mmCIF file with all atom_site columns, C-alpha atoms in Angstrom:
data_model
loop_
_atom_site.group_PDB
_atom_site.id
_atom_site.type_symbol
_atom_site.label_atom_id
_atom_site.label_alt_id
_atom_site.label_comp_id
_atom_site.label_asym_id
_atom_site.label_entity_id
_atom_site.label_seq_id
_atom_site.pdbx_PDB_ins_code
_atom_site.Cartn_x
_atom_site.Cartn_y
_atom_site.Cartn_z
_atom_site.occupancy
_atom_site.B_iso_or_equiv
_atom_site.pdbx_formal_charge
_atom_site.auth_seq_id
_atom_site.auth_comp_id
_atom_site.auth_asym_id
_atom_site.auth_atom_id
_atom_site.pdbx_PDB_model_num
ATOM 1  C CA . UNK G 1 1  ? 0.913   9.881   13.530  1.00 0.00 ? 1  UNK G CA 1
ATOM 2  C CA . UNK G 1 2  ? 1.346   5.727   12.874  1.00 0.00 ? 2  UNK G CA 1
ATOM 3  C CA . UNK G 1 3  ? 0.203   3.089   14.911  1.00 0.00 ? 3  UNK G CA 1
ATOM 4  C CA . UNK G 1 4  ? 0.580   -1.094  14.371  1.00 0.00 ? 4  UNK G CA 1
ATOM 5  C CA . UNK G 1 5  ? -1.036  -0.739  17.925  1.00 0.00 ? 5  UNK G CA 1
ATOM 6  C CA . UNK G 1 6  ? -4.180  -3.415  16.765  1.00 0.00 ? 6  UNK G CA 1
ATOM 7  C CA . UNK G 1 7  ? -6.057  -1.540  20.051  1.00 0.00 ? 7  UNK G CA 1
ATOM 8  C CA . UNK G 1 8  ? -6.076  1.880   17.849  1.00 0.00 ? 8  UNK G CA 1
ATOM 9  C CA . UNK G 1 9  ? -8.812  1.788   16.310  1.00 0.00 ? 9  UNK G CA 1
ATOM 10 C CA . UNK G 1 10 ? -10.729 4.232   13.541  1.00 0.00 ? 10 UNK G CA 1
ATOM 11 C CA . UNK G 1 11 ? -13.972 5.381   13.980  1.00 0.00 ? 11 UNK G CA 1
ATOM 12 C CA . UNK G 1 12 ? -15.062 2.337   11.739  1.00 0.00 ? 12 UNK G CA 1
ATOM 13 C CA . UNK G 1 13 ? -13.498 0.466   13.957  1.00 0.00 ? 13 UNK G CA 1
ATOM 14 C CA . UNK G 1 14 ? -10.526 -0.665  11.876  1.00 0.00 ? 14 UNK G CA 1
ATOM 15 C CA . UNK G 1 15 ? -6.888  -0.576  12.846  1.00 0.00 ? 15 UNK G CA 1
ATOM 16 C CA . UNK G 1 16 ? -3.998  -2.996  12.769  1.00 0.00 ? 16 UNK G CA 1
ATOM 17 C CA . UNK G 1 17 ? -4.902  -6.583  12.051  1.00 0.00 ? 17 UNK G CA 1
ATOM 18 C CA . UNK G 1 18 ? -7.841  -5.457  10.013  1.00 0.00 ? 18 UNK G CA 1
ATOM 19 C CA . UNK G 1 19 ? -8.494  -6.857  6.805   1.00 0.00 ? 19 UNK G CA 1
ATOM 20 C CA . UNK G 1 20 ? -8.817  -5.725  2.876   1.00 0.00 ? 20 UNK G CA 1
ATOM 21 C CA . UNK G 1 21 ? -12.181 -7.117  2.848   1.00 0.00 ? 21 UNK G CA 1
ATOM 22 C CA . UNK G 1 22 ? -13.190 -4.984  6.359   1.00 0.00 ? 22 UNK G CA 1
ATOM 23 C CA . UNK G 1 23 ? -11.718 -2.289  4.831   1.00 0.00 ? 23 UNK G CA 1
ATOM 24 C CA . UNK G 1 24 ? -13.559 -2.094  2.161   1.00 0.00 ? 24 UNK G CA 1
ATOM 25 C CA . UNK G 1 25 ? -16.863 -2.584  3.439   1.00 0.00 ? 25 UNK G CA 1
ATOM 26 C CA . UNK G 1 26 ? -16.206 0.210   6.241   1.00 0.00 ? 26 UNK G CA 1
ATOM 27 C CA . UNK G 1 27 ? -15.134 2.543   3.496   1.00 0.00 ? 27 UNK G CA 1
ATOM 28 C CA . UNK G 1 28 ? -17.640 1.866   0.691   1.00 0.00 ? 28 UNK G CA 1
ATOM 29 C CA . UNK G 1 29 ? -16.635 4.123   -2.206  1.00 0.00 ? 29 UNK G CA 1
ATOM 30 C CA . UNK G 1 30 ? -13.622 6.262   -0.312  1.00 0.00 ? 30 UNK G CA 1
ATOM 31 C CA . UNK G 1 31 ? -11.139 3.330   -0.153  1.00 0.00 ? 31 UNK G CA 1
ATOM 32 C CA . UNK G 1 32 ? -8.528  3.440   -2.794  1.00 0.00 ? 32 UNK G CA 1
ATOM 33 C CA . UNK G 1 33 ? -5.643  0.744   -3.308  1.00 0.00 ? 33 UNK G CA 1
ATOM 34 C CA . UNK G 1 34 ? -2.423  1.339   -4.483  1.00 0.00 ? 34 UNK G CA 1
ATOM 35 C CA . UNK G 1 35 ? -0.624  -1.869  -5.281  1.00 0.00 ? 35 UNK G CA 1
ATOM 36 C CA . UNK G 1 36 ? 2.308   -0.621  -7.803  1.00 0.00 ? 36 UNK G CA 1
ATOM 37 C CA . UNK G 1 37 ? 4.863   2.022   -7.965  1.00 0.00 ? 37 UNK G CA 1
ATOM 38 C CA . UNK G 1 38 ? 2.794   4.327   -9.971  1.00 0.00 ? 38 UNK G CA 1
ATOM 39 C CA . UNK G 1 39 ? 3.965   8.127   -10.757 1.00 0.00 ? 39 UNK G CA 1
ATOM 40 C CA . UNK G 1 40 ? 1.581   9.047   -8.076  1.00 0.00 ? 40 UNK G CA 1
ATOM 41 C CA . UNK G 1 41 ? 3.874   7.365   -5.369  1.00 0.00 ? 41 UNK G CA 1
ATOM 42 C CA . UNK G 1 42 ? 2.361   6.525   -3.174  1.00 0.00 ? 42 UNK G CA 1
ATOM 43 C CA . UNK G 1 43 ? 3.010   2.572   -3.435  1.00 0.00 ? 43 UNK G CA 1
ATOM 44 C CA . UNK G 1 44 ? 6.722   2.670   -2.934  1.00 0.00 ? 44 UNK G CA 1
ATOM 45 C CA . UNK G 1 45 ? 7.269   -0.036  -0.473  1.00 0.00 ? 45 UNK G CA 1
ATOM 46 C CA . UNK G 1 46 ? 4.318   -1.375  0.407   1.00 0.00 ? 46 UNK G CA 1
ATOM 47 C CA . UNK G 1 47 ? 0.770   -1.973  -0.854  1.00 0.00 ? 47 UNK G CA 1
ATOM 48 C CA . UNK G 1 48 ? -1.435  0.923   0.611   1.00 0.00 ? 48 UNK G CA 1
ATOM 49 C CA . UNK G 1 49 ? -5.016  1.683   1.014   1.00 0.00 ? 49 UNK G CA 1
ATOM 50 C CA . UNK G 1 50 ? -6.057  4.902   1.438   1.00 0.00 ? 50 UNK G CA 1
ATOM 51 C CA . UNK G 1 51 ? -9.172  7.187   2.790   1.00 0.00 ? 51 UNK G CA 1
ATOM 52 C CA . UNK G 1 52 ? -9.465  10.959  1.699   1.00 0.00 ? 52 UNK G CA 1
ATOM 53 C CA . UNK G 1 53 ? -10.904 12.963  4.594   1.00 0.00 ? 53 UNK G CA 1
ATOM 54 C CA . UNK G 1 54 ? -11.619 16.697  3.875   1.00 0.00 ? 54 UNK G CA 1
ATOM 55 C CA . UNK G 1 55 ? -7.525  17.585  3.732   1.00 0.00 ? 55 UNK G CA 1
ATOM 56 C CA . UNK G 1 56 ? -6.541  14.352  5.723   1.00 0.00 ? 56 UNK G CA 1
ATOM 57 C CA . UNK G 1 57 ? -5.853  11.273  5.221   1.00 0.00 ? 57 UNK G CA 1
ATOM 58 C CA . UNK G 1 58 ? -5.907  7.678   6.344   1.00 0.00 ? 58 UNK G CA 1
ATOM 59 C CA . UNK G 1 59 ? -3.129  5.536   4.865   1.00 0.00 ? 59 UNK G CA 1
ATOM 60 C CA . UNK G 1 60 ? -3.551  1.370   5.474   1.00 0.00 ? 60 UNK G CA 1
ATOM 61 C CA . UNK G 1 61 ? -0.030  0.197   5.277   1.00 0.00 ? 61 UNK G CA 1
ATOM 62 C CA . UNK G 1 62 ? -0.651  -3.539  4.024   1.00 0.00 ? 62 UNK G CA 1
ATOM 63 C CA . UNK G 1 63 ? 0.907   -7.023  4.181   1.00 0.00 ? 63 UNK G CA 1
ATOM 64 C CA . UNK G 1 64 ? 0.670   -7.471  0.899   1.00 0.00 ? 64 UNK G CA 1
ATOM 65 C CA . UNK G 1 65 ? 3.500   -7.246  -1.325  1.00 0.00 ? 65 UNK G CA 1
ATOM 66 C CA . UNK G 1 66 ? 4.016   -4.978  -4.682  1.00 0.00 ? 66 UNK G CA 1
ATOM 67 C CA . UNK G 1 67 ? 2.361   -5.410  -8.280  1.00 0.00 ? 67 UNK G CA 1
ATOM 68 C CA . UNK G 1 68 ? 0.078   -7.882  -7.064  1.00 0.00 ? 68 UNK G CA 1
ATOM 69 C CA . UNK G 1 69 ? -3.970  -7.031  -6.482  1.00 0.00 ? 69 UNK G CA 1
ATOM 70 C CA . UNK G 1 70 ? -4.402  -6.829  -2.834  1.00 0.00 ? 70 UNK G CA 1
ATOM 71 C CA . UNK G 1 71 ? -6.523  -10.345 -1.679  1.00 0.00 ? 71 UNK G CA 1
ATOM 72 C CA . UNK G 1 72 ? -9.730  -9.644  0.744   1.00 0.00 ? 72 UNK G CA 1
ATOM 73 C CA . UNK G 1 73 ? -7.426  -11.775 3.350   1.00 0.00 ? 73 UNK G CA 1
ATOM 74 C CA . UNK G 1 74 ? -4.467  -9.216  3.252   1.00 0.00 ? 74 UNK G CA 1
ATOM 75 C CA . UNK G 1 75 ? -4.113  -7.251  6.705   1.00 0.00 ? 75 UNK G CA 1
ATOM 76 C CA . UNK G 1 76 ? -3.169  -3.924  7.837   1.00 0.00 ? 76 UNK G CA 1
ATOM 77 C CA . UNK G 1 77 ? 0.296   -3.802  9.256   1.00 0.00 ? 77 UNK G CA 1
ATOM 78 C CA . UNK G 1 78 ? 0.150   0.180   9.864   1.00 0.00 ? 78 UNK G CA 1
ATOM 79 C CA . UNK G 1 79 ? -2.180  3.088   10.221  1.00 0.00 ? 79 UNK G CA 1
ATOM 80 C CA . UNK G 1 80 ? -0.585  6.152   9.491   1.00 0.00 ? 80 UNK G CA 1
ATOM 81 C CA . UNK G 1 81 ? -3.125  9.518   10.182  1.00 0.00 ? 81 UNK G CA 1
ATOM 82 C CA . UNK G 1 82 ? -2.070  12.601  8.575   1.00 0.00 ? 82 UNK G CA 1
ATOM 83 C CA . UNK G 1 83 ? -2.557  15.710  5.926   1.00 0.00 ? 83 UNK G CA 1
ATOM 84 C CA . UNK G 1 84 ? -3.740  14.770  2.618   1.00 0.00 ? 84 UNK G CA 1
ATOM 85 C CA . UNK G 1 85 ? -0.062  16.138  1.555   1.00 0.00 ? 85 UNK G CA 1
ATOM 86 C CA . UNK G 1 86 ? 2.055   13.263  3.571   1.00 0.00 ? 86 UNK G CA 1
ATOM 87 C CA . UNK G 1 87 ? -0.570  9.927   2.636   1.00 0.00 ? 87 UNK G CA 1
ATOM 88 C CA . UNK G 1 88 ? 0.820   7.170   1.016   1.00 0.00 ? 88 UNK G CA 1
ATOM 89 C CA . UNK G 1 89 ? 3.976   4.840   2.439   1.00 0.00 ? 89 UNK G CA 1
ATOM 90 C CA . UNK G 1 90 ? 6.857   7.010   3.375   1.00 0.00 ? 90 UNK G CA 1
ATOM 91 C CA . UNK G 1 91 ? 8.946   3.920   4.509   1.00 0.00 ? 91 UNK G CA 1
ATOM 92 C CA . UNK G 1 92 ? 7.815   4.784   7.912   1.00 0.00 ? 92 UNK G CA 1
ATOM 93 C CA . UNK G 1 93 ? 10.050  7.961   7.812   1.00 0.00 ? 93 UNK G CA 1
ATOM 94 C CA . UNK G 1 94 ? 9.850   10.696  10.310  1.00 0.00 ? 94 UNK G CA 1
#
């Protein structure tokens, strides 16, 4: 599931619209960037920030672009809610 719905909101209370620096202070320690096409790939298009829950995942499609560090400012463009397995930016495939 992906939303850029900003009134779909997490638990936290973050969504689309949010920023970096909300992000990281509603996910102290469980928020991981990924700014770079890395072998992981999960950074292919778009900077991402993402939350591990048990075997799901939340995946922060940002406005920031590529091989830069992601600025407090940047915002969330996308949510995208699913199994640890499909996290990261699929180039909002189905």
């Amino acid at each position: 599931m992906q939303t850029d719905d900003p009134g779909n909101r997490t638990p936290e209370g973050d969504g689309p619209g949010s920023t970096y620096r909300e992000l990281k202070t509603a996910y102290p320690g469980e928020l991981k960037a990924y700014t770079s096409r890395d072998n992981e790939g999960w950074a292919l298009y778009r900077a991402v920030a993402i939350v591990k829950r048990g075997n799901n995942a939340l995946t922060f499609k940002m406005d920031s672009p590529l091989n830069q560090p992601l600025a407090d400012s940047a915002t969330v463009d996308l949510v995208k809610v699913s199994t640890w397995e499909w996290r990261g930016d699929d180039e909002d495939c189905a």
